[in-house]
CSV table of C-alpha atoms in Angstrom, one decimal:
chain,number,residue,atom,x,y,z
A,1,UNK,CA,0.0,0.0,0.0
A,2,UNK,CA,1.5,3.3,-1.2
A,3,UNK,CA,2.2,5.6,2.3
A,4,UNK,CA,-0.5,8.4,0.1
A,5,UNK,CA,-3.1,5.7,0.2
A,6,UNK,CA,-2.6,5.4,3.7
A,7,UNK,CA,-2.8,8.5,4.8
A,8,UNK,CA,-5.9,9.1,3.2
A,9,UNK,CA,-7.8,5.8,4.0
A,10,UNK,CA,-6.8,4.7,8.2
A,11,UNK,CA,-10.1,6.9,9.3
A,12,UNK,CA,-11.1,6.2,12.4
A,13,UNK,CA,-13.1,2.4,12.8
A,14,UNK,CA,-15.5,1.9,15.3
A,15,UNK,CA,-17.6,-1.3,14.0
A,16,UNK,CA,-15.8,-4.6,13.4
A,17,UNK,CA,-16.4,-7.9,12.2
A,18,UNK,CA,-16.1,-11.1,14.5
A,19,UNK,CA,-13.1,-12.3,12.7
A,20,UNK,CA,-10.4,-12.3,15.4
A,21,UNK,CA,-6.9,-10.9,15.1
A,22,UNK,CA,-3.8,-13.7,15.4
A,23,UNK,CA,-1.6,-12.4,18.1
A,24,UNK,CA,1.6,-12.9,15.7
A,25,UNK,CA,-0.4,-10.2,13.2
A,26,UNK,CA,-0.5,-7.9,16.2
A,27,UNK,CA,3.2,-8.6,17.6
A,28,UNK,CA,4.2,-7.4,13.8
A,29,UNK,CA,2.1,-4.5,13.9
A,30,UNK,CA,2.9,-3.1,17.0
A,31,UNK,CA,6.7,-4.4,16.1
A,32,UNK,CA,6.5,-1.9,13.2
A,33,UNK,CA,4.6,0.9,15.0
A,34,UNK,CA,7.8,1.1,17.5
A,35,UNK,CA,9.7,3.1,15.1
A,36,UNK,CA,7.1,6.5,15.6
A,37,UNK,CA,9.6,9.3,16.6
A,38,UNK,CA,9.2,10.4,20.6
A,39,UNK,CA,11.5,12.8,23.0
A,40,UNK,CA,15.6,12.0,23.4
A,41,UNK,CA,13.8,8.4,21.8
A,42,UNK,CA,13.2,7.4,25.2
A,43,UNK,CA,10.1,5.4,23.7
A,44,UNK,CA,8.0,5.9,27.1
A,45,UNK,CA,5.0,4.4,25.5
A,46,UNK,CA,3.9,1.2,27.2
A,47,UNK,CA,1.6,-1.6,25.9
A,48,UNK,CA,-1.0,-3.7,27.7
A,49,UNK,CA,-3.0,-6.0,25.3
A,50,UNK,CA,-6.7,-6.3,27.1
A,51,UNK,CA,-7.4,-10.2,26.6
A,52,UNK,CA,-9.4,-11.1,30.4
A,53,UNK,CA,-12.8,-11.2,29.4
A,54,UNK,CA,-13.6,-9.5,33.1
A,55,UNK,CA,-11.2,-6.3,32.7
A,56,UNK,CA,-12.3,-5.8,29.1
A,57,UNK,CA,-15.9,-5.0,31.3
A,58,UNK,CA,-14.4,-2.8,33.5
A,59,UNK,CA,-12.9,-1.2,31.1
A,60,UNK,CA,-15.8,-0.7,28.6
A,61,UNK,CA,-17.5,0.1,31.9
A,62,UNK,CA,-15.1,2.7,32.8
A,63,UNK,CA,-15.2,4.2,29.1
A,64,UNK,CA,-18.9,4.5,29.1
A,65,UNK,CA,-19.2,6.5,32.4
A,66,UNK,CA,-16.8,8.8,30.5
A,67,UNK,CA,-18.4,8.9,27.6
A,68,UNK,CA,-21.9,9.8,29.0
A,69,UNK,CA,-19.9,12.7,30.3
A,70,UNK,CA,-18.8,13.6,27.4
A,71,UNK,CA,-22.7,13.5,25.9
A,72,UNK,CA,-24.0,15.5,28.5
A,73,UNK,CA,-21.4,18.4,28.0
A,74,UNK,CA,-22.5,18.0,24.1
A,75,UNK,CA,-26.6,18.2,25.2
A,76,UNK,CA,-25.1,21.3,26.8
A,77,UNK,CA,-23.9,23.2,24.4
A,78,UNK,CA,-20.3,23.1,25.9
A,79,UNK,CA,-17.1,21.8,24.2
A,80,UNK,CA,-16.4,18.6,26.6
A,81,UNK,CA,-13.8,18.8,29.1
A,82,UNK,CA,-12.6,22.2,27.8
A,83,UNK,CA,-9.3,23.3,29.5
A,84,UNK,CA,-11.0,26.3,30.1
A,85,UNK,CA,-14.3,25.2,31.2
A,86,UNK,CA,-15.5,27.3,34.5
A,87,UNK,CA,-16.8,25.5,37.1
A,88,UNK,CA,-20.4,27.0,36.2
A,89,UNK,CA,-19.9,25.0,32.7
A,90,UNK,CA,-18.9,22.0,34.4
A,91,UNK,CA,-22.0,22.1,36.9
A,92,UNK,CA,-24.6,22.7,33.5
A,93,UNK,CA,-23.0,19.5,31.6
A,94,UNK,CA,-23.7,17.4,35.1
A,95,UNK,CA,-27.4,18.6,34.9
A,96,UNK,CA,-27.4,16.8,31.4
A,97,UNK,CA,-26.4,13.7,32.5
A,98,UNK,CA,-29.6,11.9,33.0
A,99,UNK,CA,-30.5,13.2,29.4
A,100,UNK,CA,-26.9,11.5,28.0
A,101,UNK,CA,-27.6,8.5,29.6
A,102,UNK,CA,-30.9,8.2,28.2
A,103,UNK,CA,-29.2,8.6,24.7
A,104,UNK,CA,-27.4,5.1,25.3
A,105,UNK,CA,-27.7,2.9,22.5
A,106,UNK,CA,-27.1,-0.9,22.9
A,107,UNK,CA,-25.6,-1.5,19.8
A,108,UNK,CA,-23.6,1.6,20.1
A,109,UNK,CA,-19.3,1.8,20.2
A,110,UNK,CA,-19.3,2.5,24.0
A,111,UNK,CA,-21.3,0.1,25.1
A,112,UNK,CA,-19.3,-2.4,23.1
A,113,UNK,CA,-16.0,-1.4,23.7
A,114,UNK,CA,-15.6,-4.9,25.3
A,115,UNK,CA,-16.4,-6.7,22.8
A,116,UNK,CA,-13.5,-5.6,19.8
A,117,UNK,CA,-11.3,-7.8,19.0
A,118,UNK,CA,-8.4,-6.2,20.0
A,119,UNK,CA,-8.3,-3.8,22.7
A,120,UNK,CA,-4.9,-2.2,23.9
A,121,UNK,CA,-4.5,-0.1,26.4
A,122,UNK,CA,-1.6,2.8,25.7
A,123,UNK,CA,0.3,3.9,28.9
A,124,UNK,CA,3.1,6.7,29.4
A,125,UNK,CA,5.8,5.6,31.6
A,126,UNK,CA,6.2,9.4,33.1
A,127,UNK,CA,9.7,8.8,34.4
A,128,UNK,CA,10.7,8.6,31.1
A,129,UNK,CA,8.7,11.3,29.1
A,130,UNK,CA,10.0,14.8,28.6
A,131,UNK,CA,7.3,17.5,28.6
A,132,UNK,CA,8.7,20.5,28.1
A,133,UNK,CA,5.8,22.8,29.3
A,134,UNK,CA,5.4,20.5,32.5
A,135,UNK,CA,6.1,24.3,34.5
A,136,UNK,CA,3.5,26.2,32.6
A,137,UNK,CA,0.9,27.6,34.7
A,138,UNK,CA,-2.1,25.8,31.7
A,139,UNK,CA,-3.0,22.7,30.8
A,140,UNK,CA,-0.5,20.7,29.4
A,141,UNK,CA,-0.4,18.5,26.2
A,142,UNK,CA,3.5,19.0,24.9
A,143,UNK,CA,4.7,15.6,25.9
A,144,UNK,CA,1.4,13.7,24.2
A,145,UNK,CA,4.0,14.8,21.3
A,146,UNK,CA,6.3,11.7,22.2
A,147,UNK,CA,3.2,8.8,22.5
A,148,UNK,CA,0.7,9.7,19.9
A,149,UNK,CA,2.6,9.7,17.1
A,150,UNK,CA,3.2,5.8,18.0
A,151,UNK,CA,-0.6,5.3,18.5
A,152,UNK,CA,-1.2,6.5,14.9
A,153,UNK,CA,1.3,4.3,13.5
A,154,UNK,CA,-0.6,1.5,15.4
A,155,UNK,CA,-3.3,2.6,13.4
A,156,UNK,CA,-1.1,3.2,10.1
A,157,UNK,CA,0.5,-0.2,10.4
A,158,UNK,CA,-2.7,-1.9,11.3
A,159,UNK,CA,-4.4,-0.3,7.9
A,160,UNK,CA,-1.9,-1.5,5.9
A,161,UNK,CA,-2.5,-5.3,7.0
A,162,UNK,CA,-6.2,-4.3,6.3
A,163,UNK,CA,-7.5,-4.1,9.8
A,164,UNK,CA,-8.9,-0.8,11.2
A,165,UNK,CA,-9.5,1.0,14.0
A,166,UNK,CA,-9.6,4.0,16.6
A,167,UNK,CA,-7.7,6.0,18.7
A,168,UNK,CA,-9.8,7.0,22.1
A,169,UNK,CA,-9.2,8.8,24.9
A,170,UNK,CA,-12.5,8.9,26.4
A,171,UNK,CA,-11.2,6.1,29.3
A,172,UNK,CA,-8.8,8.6,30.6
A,173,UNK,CA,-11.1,10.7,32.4
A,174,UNK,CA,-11.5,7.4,34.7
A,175,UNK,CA,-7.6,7.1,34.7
A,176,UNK,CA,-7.4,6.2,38.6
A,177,UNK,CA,-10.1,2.9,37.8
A,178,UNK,CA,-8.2,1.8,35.2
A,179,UNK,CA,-4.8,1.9,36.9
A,180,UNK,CA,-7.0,-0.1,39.7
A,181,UNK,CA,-8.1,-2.7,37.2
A,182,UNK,CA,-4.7,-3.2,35.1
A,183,UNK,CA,-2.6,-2.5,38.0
A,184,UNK,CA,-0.8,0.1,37.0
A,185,UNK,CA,2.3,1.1,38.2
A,186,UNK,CA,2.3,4.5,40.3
A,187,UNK,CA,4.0,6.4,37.5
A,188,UNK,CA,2.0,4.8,34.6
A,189,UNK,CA,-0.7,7.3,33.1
A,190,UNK,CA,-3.5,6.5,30.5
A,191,UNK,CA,-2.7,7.6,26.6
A,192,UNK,CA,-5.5,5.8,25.2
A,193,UNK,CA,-7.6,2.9,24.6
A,194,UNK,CA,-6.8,1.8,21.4
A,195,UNK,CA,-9.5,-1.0,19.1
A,196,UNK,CA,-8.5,-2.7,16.4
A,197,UNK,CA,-10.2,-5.3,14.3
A,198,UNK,CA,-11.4,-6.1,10.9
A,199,UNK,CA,-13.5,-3.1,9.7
A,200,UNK,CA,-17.3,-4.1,9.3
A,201,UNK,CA,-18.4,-3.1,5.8
């Protein structure tokens, strides 16, 4: 596949066949994906391939409380989890959250999350990452620079072995349940939940 057919074609898949993904398929993929540029290429990315049937629940679980979060803010009118949300914003997106979580569709991507066939779990291992604007008195983002280039070529080198799939970041708003449930070190933080699969036509 030529890298311009790529680029235009890995779009985000949220819907994916039952065909399961062979672990050595995965190994090479993620194998490949390794090479993404990061900080002093101190790689701090670390991988945790979801199998247990029970922490793919809690996980999902875990996702969907974030995401009706996320629905409420939207029902709101408010860009959700704006770093410059006041606390007035944040108190008129909880007041939509009965209305997200009537919005909950059964067949929907959050409330199957546990059910992809591959589900990986991206971690930064902090004592390794250099963020530059870590003294900045605003949000800070710089050091996502040195993990999410490696997520996307997950998703690059997944496309060109014709599966899909999506980077999220929804499961990070519940970071401290899912250190709890993948027993995370101390100084392990949540890039993303990562799905991958055969994309459902």
């Amino acid at each position: 596949m030529e890298l311009s057919e790529a680029l235009r074609t890995t779009g985000s898949v949220r819907e994916f066949t039952a065909q399961p993904v062979d672990d050595a398929l995965l190994y090479q993929i993620l194998d490949e994906a390794r090479f993404a540029p990061s900080g002093g290429n101190r790689q701090a990315w670390r991988v945790i391939v979801v199998h247990d049937a029970a922490r793919r629940r809690a996980i999902g679980a875990a996702y969907l409380d974030a995401w009706h979060d996320y629905v409420a803010h939207l029902l709101a009118g408010l860009v959700p989890f704006s770093p410059l949300a006041s606390e007035e914003d944040r108190v008129t997106a909880h007041g939509q959250r009965a209305a997200a979580l009537a919005k909950s569709r059964p067949e929907g991507f959050a409330e199957t999350l546990e059910d992809v066939p591959v589900m990986l779990v991206v971690c930064v291992d902090l004592g390794v990452l250099a963020a530059t604007d870590r003294d900045l008195d605003r949000y800070q983002f710089a050091g996502g620079a040195s993990i999410y280039p490696f997520v996307w070529s997950i998703l690059l080198a997944a496309r060109s072995r014709g599966l899909g799939g999506v980077m999220t970041t929804m499961a990070t708003r519940n970071e401290p349940r899912l250190a709890e449930i993948l027993d995370l070190p101390a100084n392990y933080a949540v890039a993303s939940v990562v799905a991958l699969g055969y994309a459902q036509h």
